[in-house]
Amino acid sequence: MQTFLPYPDLRASCLMLDDRRLGKQRVETFQILRALTWPDYAWKNHPAVRMWRGFVPALVGYGLENCREWTRRGYADTVAPQLLGWSGGTEPVDPPLPQWFGLEALHLSHRSALLRKDPDWYGPLFASLGEPDLPADLPYLWPPAAFPRWPVRGGLGARAVPDALRVLGFDAARRGQAEVARAAADGRDVLLVARPGTGGSAAGLLAGLVTAGRTLWVSPMLGPRAAAVPPVPLPKPRPVAPTTPGVPPLARPPGPAELAAMRAESEPAEFLFVAADTLATFQPPSGPVGLVVVDRAHEVAKDDAARLRTLRADLGGPPLLLVTDRADPGERAVLFDRFGLRDPVHAGGGWDPGGVLDAVSVTSARARRTAGIRLVGEHRPAVVVAPSRERAERLAAGLHAAGLRAACWAPPPMRPTRAAAALAAWRARRLDALVMPAGALPPLGRRGPALLLGDEPASLDDWRNLVAAVGADRSVLVAGPGAPPEVAGYAAAGDDARARLLDHFGEPSPRTP
């Protein structure tokens, strides 16, 4: 299953295709549309389906271009009228395109795949268009989906957070997401620090659903843009034997639920996606915009940010949500100035002194053990990571002696039955603490711990990676006299200095407190 897009142009991409693939693209577009919208249809998580979530009109346009070229070459077609069932019976005009459209790496991977499938057709064709040495072994580049599921339709009115979570298909909000959504719904600007893959984009979707009006979503391109589309020649029509038009067979015809889902796709989009480098030519929507989201805000160029400030003013000044993975206070000040944030709410890990930037500096091994026992007693269940297996076993024994249910987990040479029993007790929530040596993190289960306690990690890199892997509600580093200098300096520093040193969602800064 695939929609071939060798170039960032729907028409040119269809002209490129050989007859065999052109005919199949009509049917595959039809299949992907059903997978996207029919409630009980299969293939919903296939990457060729995921990449089109939220962009059904553009996919309909792609399918119609394939059908148009198919009939121009002399073949009969009955697919086009059925594709119009997803667009209210009319062909979409300038439909919004996905965020990945125009990404050179993606289009190049499609050209490579086509060359691999039929070198006799595509080799001379690509050579005539200036690519005689096009590689034929590049894997498909599957872009990220804009939505966690589809359809995502909340209407243009404000929804409550629990209802918006249901629309997105989430059982519960991840840490900080509900706070972000409520702040945006109250008209506040928000600065969210979120590492890629930790729910930053989902927080923006949630905020959009709980805020009345449309959501304008601005993001930089995922990579270099494709060059201008070359003049693709029109293939000559070939003699085709006459056929009797018919209706292509379906696995099953659409029922009332499927027809309703198809009709819903002709409604106005609730989320409007625009690439930051196209803001100069972007035409503002006619309806009200209740929220502006800037994803990967630190990658947006200064001139594009200035254009967004002007556009935001023209839209009536809706609240602004910036999502970034940079926690450095200096970079925070740049974002404030560049985007014109107004008294924003801070969310995420970068500037939360009670969260991932927490640290305890002690002067003795005894004080280090005492601090660990106190923290585990206050925040249970806890994952405790020690620098060695011997230290982990001593910590587990100390916690047990203090009346806390603790067990040590370690890879071999620890007996497998003992390690398995400790992990099973942890997953069943029969332990207050699971203690383990560094570098040996087991699968902890879906529910994260209340506390991650790092006992003198070897480096800030190790600590940052551990925080990201465990996903605890609170993460505390304890540094005693045996801690490495950079770890000891981090623990002794103030909140802002720790943010600079750790730069929780980026690379460690060379600056010192």
PDB file of N, CA and C in Angstrom, residues 425-496:
ATOM      1  N   ALA A 425       6.816  -8.333  41.265  1.00  0.00           N
ATOM      2  CA  ALA A 425       6.296  -7.623  42.435  1.00  0.00           C
ATOM      3  C   ALA A 425       6.170  -6.131  42.156  1.00  0.00           C
ATOM      4  N   TRP A 426       7.108  -5.582  41.408  1.00  0.00           N
ATOM      5  CA  TRP A 426       7.032  -4.166  41.049  1.00  0.00           C
ATOM      6  C   TRP A 426       5.815  -3.884  40.163  1.00  0.00           C
ATOM      7  N   ARG A 427       5.638  -4.698  39.151  1.00  0.00           N
ATOM      8  CA  ARG A 427       4.518  -4.465  38.235  1.00  0.00           C
ATOM      9  C   ARG A 427       3.173  -4.633  38.920  1.00  0.00           C
ATOM     10  N   ALA A 428       3.128  -5.487  39.947  1.00  0.00           N
ATOM     11  CA  ALA A 428       1.887  -5.680  40.705  1.00  0.00           C
ATOM     12  C   ALA A 428       1.713  -4.622  41.789  1.00  0.00           C
ATOM     13  N   ARG A 429       2.619  -3.660  41.831  1.00  0.00           N
ATOM     14  CA  ARG A 429       2.573  -2.576  42.814  1.00  0.00           C
ATOM     15  C   ARG A 429       2.644  -3.101  44.249  1.00  0.00           C
ATOM     16  N   ARG A 430       3.440  -4.155  44.452  1.00  0.00           N
ATOM     17  CA  ARG A 430       3.657  -4.670  45.805  1.00  0.00           C
ATOM     18  C   ARG A 430       4.964  -4.151  46.404  1.00  0.00           C
ATOM     19  N   LEU A 431       5.658  -3.278  45.680  1.00  0.00           N
ATOM     20  CA  LEU A 431       6.919  -2.727  46.160  1.00  0.00           C
ATOM     21  C   LEU A 431       6.819  -1.211  46.284  1.00  0.00           C
ATOM     22  N   ASP A 432       7.519  -0.679  47.289  1.00  0.00           N
ATOM     23  CA  ASP A 432       7.683   0.768  47.388  1.00  0.00           C
ATOM     24  C   ASP A 432       8.836   1.240  46.513  1.00  0.00           C
ATOM     25  N   ALA A 433       9.800   0.363  46.272  1.00  0.00           N
ATOM     26  CA  ALA A 433      10.958   0.755  45.470  1.00  0.00           C
ATOM     27  C   ALA A 433      11.550  -0.452  44.766  1.00  0.00           C
ATOM     28  N   LEU A 434      11.921  -0.259  43.505  1.00  0.00           N
ATOM     29  CA  LEU A 434      12.680  -1.241  42.741  1.00  0.00           C
ATOM     30  C   LEU A 434      14.052  -0.627  42.494  1.00  0.00           C
ATOM     31  N   VAL A 435      15.089  -1.268  43.013  1.00  0.00           N
ATOM     32  CA  VAL A 435      16.449  -0.739  42.947  1.00  0.00           C
ATOM     33  C   VAL A 435      17.234  -1.544  41.916  1.00  0.00           C
ATOM     34  N   MET A 436      18.034  -0.848  41.117  1.00  0.00           N
ATOM     35  CA  MET A 436      18.759  -1.532  40.042  1.00  0.00           C
ATOM     36  C   MET A 436      20.061  -0.804  39.747  1.00  0.00           C
ATOM     37  N   PRO A 437      21.029  -1.494  39.163  1.00  0.00           N
ATOM     38  CA  PRO A 437      22.269  -0.826  38.758  1.00  0.00           C
ATOM     39  C   PRO A 437      22.081  -0.043  37.466  1.00  0.00           C
ATOM     40  N   ALA A 438      22.921   0.945  37.256  1.00  0.00           N
ATOM     41  CA  ALA A 438      22.856   1.753  36.042  1.00  0.00           C
ATOM     42  C   ALA A 438      23.142   0.898  34.817  1.00  0.00           C
ATOM     43  N   GLY A 439      22.499   1.251  33.706  1.00  0.00           N
ATOM     44  CA  GLY A 439      22.733   0.557  32.450  1.00  0.00           C
ATOM     45  C   GLY A 439      21.950  -0.717  32.285  1.00  0.00           C
ATOM     46  N   ALA A 440      21.013  -1.003  33.190  1.00  0.00           N
ATOM     47  CA  ALA A 440      20.261  -2.267  33.119  1.00  0.00           C
ATOM     48  C   ALA A 440      18.802  -2.004  33.430  1.00  0.00           C
ATOM     49  N   LEU A 441      18.152  -1.178  32.607  1.00  0.00           N
ATOM     50  CA  LEU A 441      16.766  -0.809  32.866  1.00  0.00           C
ATOM     51  C   LEU A 441      15.826  -1.867  32.301  1.00  0.00           C
ATOM     52  N   PRO A 442      15.015  -2.516  33.154  1.00  0.00           N
ATOM     53  CA  PRO A 442      14.081  -3.529  32.652  1.00  0.00           C
ATOM     54  C   PRO A 442      12.806  -2.878  32.132  1.00  0.00           C
ATOM     55  N   PRO A 443      11.951  -3.627  31.454  1.00  0.00           N
ATOM     56  CA  PRO A 443      10.639  -3.089  31.059  1.00  0.00           C
ATOM     57  C   PRO A 443       9.770  -2.890  32.297  1.00  0.00           C
ATOM     58  N   LEU A 444       9.447  -1.634  32.611  1.00  0.00           N
ATOM     59  CA  LEU A 444       8.785  -1.316  33.876  1.00  0.00           C
ATOM     60  C   LEU A 444       7.269  -1.363  33.789  1.00  0.00           C
ATOM     61  N   GLY A 445       6.708  -1.506  32.601  1.00  0.00           N
ATOM     62  CA  GLY A 445       5.259  -1.494  32.466  1.00  0.00           C
ATOM     63  C   GLY A 445       4.765  -0.123  32.038  1.00  0.00           C
ATOM     64  N   ARG A 446       3.484  -0.019  31.771  1.00  0.00           N
ATOM     65  CA  ARG A 446       2.906   1.205  31.220  1.00  0.00           C
ATOM     66  C   ARG A 446       2.816   2.315  32.251  1.00  0.00           C
ATOM     67  N   ARG A 447       2.595   1.984  33.513  1.00  0.00           N
ATOM     68  CA  ARG A 447       2.438   2.998  34.549  1.00  0.00           C
ATOM     69  C   ARG A 447       3.806   3.421  35.072  1.00  0.00           C
ATOM     70  N   GLY A 448       4.134   4.688  34.899  1.00  0.00           N
ATOM     71  CA  GLY A 448       5.414   5.181  35.364  1.00  0.00           C
ATOM     72  C   GLY A 448       5.435   5.329  36.870  1.00  0.00           C
ATOM     73  N   PRO A 449       6.629   5.345  37.471  1.00  0.00           N
ATOM     74  CA  PRO A 449       6.734   5.483  38.917  1.00  0.00           C
ATOM     75  C   PRO A 449       6.473   6.915  39.368  1.00  0.00           C
ATOM     76  N   ALA A 450       6.209   7.063  40.663  1.00  0.00           N
ATOM     77  CA  ALA A 450       6.059   8.402  41.221  1.00  0.00           C
ATOM     78  C   ALA A 450       7.399   9.103  41.330  1.00  0.00           C
ATOM     79  N   LEU A 451       8.475   8.320  41.494  1.00  0.00           N
ATOM     80  CA  LEU A 451       9.792   8.903  41.715  1.00  0.00           C
ATOM     81  C   LEU A 451      10.855   8.112  40.963  1.00  0.00           C
ATOM     82  N   LEU A 452      11.771   8.831  40.337  1.00  0.00           N
ATOM     83  CA  LEU A 452      13.019   8.259  39.846  1.00  0.00           C
ATOM     84  C   LEU A 452      14.132   8.864  40.678  1.00  0.00           C
ATOM     85  N   LEU A 453      14.865   8.030  41.368  1.00  0.00           N
ATOM     86  CA  LEU A 453      15.963   8.489  42.212  1.00  0.00           C
ATOM     87  C   LEU A 453      17.279   8.045  41.584  1.00  0.00           C
ATOM     88  N   GLY A 454      18.094   9.008  41.189  1.00  0.00           N
ATOM     89  CA  GLY A 454      19.389   8.704  40.604  1.00  0.00           C
ATOM     90  C   GLY A 454      20.489   8.867  41.628  1.00  0.00           C
ATOM     91  N   ASP A 455      21.093   7.763  42.025  1.00  0.00           N
ATOM     92  CA  ASP A 455      22.147   7.772  43.038  1.00  0.00           C
ATOM     93  C   ASP A 455      23.501   7.937  42.350  1.00  0.00           C
ATOM     94  N   GLU A 456      23.975   9.191  42.304  1.00  0.00           N
ATOM     95  CA  GLU A 456      25.269   9.507  41.710  1.00  0.00           C
ATOM     96  C   GLU A 456      25.439   8.913  40.305  1.00  0.00           C
ATOM     97  N   PRO A 457      24.639   9.376  39.326  1.00  0.00           N
ATOM     98  CA  PRO A 457      24.823   8.887  37.951  1.00  0.00           C
ATOM     99  C   PRO A 457      26.210   9.238  37.431  1.00  0.00           C
ATOM    100  N   ALA A 458      26.654   8.484  36.446  1.00  0.00           N
ATOM    101  CA  ALA A 458      28.019   8.644  35.941  1.00  0.00           C
ATOM    102  C   ALA A 458      28.219   9.950  35.189  1.00  0.00           C
ATOM    103  N   SER A 459      27.163  10.482  34.578  1.00  0.00           N
ATOM    104  CA  SER A 459      27.282  11.718  33.803  1.00  0.00           C
ATOM    105  C   SER A 459      25.913  12.347  33.652  1.00  0.00           C
ATOM    106  N   LEU A 460      25.881  13.606  33.233  1.00  0.00           N
ATOM    107  CA  LEU A 460      24.605  14.262  32.961  1.00  0.00           C
ATOM    108  C   LEU A 460      23.929  13.641  31.750  1.00  0.00           C
ATOM    109  N   ASP A 461      24.702  13.170  30.791  1.00  0.00           N
ATOM    110  CA  ASP A 461      24.116  12.462  29.648  1.00  0.00           C
ATOM    111  C   ASP A 461      23.335  11.243  30.128  1.00  0.00           C
ATOM    112  N   ASP A 462      23.952  10.457  31.019  1.00  0.00           N
ATOM    113  CA  ASP A 462      23.278   9.269  31.540  1.00  0.00           C
ATOM    114  C   ASP A 462      22.012   9.659  32.286  1.00  0.00           C
ATOM    115  N   TRP A 463      22.072  10.727  33.060  1.00  0.00           N
ATOM    116  CA  TRP A 463      20.905  11.147  33.839  1.00  0.00           C
ATOM    117  C   TRP A 463      19.780  11.623  32.930  1.00  0.00           C
ATOM    118  N   ARG A 464      20.117  12.404  31.924  1.00  0.00           N
ATOM    119  CA  ARG A 464      19.081  12.885  31.019  1.00  0.00           C
ATOM    120  C   ARG A 464      18.405  11.723  30.298  1.00  0.00           C
ATOM    121  N   ASN A 465      19.193  10.764  29.829  1.00  0.00           N
ATOM    122  CA  ASN A 465      18.620   9.616  29.131  1.00  0.00           C
ATOM    123  C   ASN A 465      17.765   8.769  30.061  1.00  0.00           C
ATOM    124  N   LEU A 466      18.178   8.646  31.307  1.00  0.00           N
ATOM    125  CA  LEU A 466      17.415   7.868  32.275  1.00  0.00           C
ATOM    126  C   LEU A 466      16.081   8.532  32.575  1.00  0.00           C
ATOM    127  N   VAL A 467      16.090   9.850  32.746  1.00  0.00           N
ATOM    128  CA  VAL A 467      14.849  10.586  32.996  1.00  0.00           C
ATOM    129  C   VAL A 467      13.867  10.368  31.850  1.00  0.00           C
ATOM    130  N   ALA A 468      14.370  10.449  30.613  1.00  0.00           N
ATOM    131  CA  ALA A 468      13.500  10.272  29.451  1.00  0.00           C
ATOM    132  C   ALA A 468      12.970   8.849  29.357  1.00  0.00           C
ATOM    133  N   ALA A 469      13.785   7.859  29.721  1.00  0.00           N
ATOM    134  CA  ALA A 469      13.375   6.460  29.582  1.00  0.00           C
ATOM    135  C   ALA A 469      12.360   6.045  30.635  1.00  0.00           C
ATOM    136  N   VAL A 470      12.503   6.540  31.865  1.00  0.00           N
ATOM    137  CA  VAL A 470      11.635   6.088  32.959  1.00  0.00           C
ATOM    138  C   VAL A 470      10.314   6.836  32.969  1.00  0.00           C
ATOM    139  N   GLY A 471      10.323   8.146  32.724  1.00  0.00           N
ATOM    140  CA  GLY A 471       9.087   8.916  32.690  1.00  0.00           C
ATOM    141  C   GLY A 471       8.376   9.000  34.021  1.00  0.00           C
ATOM    142  N   ALA A 472       9.119   9.246  35.094  1.00  0.00           N
ATOM    143  CA  ALA A 472       8.529   9.343  36.429  1.00  0.00           C
ATOM    144  C   ALA A 472       7.847  10.690  36.622  1.00  0.00           C
ATOM    145  N   ASP A 473       6.941  10.740  37.615  1.00  0.00           N
ATOM    146  CA  ASP A 473       6.302  12.007  37.943  1.00  0.00           C
ATOM    147  C   ASP A 473       7.320  13.009  38.477  1.00  0.00           C
ATOM    148  N   ARG A 474       8.301  12.521  39.203  1.00  0.00           N
ATOM    149  CA  ARG A 474       9.347  13.376  39.753  1.00  0.00           C
ATOM    150  C   ARG A 474      10.673  12.641  39.642  1.00  0.00           C
ATOM    151  N   SER A 475      11.721  13.366  39.258  1.00  0.00           N
ATOM    152  CA  SER A 475      13.039  12.763  39.098  1.00  0.00           C
ATOM    153  C   SER A 475      14.036  13.563  39.924  1.00  0.00           C
ATOM    154  N   VAL A 476      14.754  12.883  40.804  1.00  0.00           N
ATOM    155  CA  VAL A 476      15.675  13.554  41.719  1.00  0.00           C
ATOM    156  C   VAL A 476      17.044  12.895  41.630  1.00  0.00           C
ATOM    157  N   LEU A 477      18.061  13.705  41.458  1.00  0.00           N
ATOM    158  CA  LEU A 477      19.441  13.239  41.444  1.00  0.00           C
ATOM    159  C   LEU A 477      20.051  13.505  42.817  1.00  0.00           C
ATOM    160  N   VAL A 478      20.717  12.509  43.378  1.00  0.00           N
ATOM    161  CA  VAL A 478      21.407  12.654  44.659  1.00  0.00           C
ATOM    162  C   VAL A 478      22.903  12.521  44.407  1.00  0.00           C
ATOM    163  N   ALA A 479      23.660  13.529  44.819  1.00  0.00           N
ATOM    164  CA  ALA A 479      25.106  13.540  44.599  1.00  0.00           C
ATOM    165  C   ALA A 479      25.822  13.650  45.931  1.00  0.00           C
ATOM    166  N   GLY A 480      26.662  12.673  46.217  1.00  0.00           N
ATOM    167  CA  GLY A 480      27.476  12.682  47.425  1.00  0.00           C
ATOM    168  C   GLY A 480      28.928  12.947  47.110  1.00  0.00           C
ATOM    169  N   PRO A 481      29.814  12.638  48.035  1.00  0.00           N
ATOM    170  CA  PRO A 481      31.242  12.927  47.827  1.00  0.00           C
ATOM    171  C   PRO A 481      31.876  12.126  46.700  1.00  0.00           C
ATOM    172  N   GLY A 482      31.276  11.022  46.292  1.00  0.00           N
ATOM    173  CA  GLY A 482      31.856  10.224  45.222  1.00  0.00           C
ATOM    174  C   GLY A 482      31.319  10.541  43.847  1.00  0.00           C
ATOM    175  N   ALA A 483      30.485  11.562  43.712  1.00  0.00           N
ATOM    176  CA  ALA A 483      29.881  11.886  42.423  1.00  0.00           C
ATOM    177  C   ALA A 483      30.909  12.488  41.473  1.00  0.00           C
ATOM    178  N   PRO A 484      30.800  12.229  40.164  1.00  0.00           N
ATOM    179  CA  PRO A 484      31.674  12.888  39.192  1.00  0.00           C
ATOM    180  C   PRO A 484      31.541  14.406  39.290  1.00  0.00           C
ATOM    181  N   PRO A 485      32.582  15.155  38.935  1.00  0.00           N
ATOM    182  CA  PRO A 485      32.539  16.618  39.096  1.00  0.00           C
ATOM    183  C   PRO A 485      31.351  17.290  38.419  1.00  0.00           C
ATOM    184  N   GLU A 486      30.996  16.885  37.177  1.00  0.00           N
ATOM    185  CA  GLU A 486      29.888  17.552  36.497  1.00  0.00           C
ATOM    186  C   GLU A 486      28.562  17.258  37.183  1.00  0.00           C
ATOM    187  N   VAL A 487      28.418  16.050  37.748  1.00  0.00           N
ATOM    188  CA  VAL A 487      27.199  15.699  38.470  1.00  0.00           C
ATOM    189  C   VAL A 487      27.140  16.450  39.790  1.00  0.00           C
ATOM    190  N   ALA A 488      28.264  16.534  40.503  1.00  0.00           N
ATOM    191  CA  ALA A 488      28.297  17.280  41.757  1.00  0.00           C
ATOM    192  C   ALA A 488      28.014  18.760  41.525  1.00  0.00           C
ATOM    193  N   GLY A 489      28.584  19.335  40.463  1.00  0.00           N
ATOM    194  CA  GLY A 489      28.324  20.734  40.159  1.00  0.00           C
ATOM    195  C   GLY A 489      26.873  20.988  39.805  1.00  0.00           C
ATOM    196  N   TYR A 490      26.283  20.055  39.087  1.00  0.00           N
ATOM    197  CA  TYR A 490      24.863  20.169  38.742  1.00  0.00           C
ATOM    198  C   TYR A 490      23.991  20.152  39.989  1.00  0.00           C
ATOM    199  N   ALA A 491      24.278  19.228  40.927  1.00  0.00           N
ATOM    200  CA  ALA A 491      23.464  19.111  42.132  1.00  0.00           C
ATOM    201  C   ALA A 491      23.601  20.328  43.026  1.00  0.00           C
ATOM    202  N   ALA A 492      24.777  20.956  43.039  1.00  0.00           N
ATOM    203  CA  ALA A 492      25.001  22.106  43.909  1.00  0.00           C
ATOM    204  C   ALA A 492      24.510  23.412  43.294  1.00  0.00           C
ATOM    205  N   ALA A 493      24.144  23.414  42.025  1.00  0.00           N
ATOM    206  CA  ALA A 493      23.767  24.645  41.335  1.00  0.00           C
ATOM    207  C   ALA A 493      22.325  25.023  41.640  1.00  0.00           C
ATOM    208  N   GLY A 494      21.971  26.265  41.291  1.00  0.00           N
ATOM    209  CA  GLY A 494      20.592  26.707  41.404  1.00  0.00           C
ATOM    210  C   GLY A 494      19.761  26.214  40.233  1.00  0.00           C
ATOM    211  N   ASP A 495      18.468  26.566  40.272  1.00  0.00           N
ATOM    212  CA  ASP A 495      17.544  26.035  39.268  1.00  0.00           C
ATOM    213  C   ASP A 495      17.940  26.432  37.848  1.00  0.00           C
ATOM    214  N   ASP A 496      18.187  27.740  37.616  1.00  0.00           N
ATOM    215  CA  ASP A 496      18.516  28.179  36.265  1.00  0.00           C
ATOM    216  C   ASP A 496      19.842  27.603  35.796  1.00  0.00           C
TER     217      ASP A 496
END
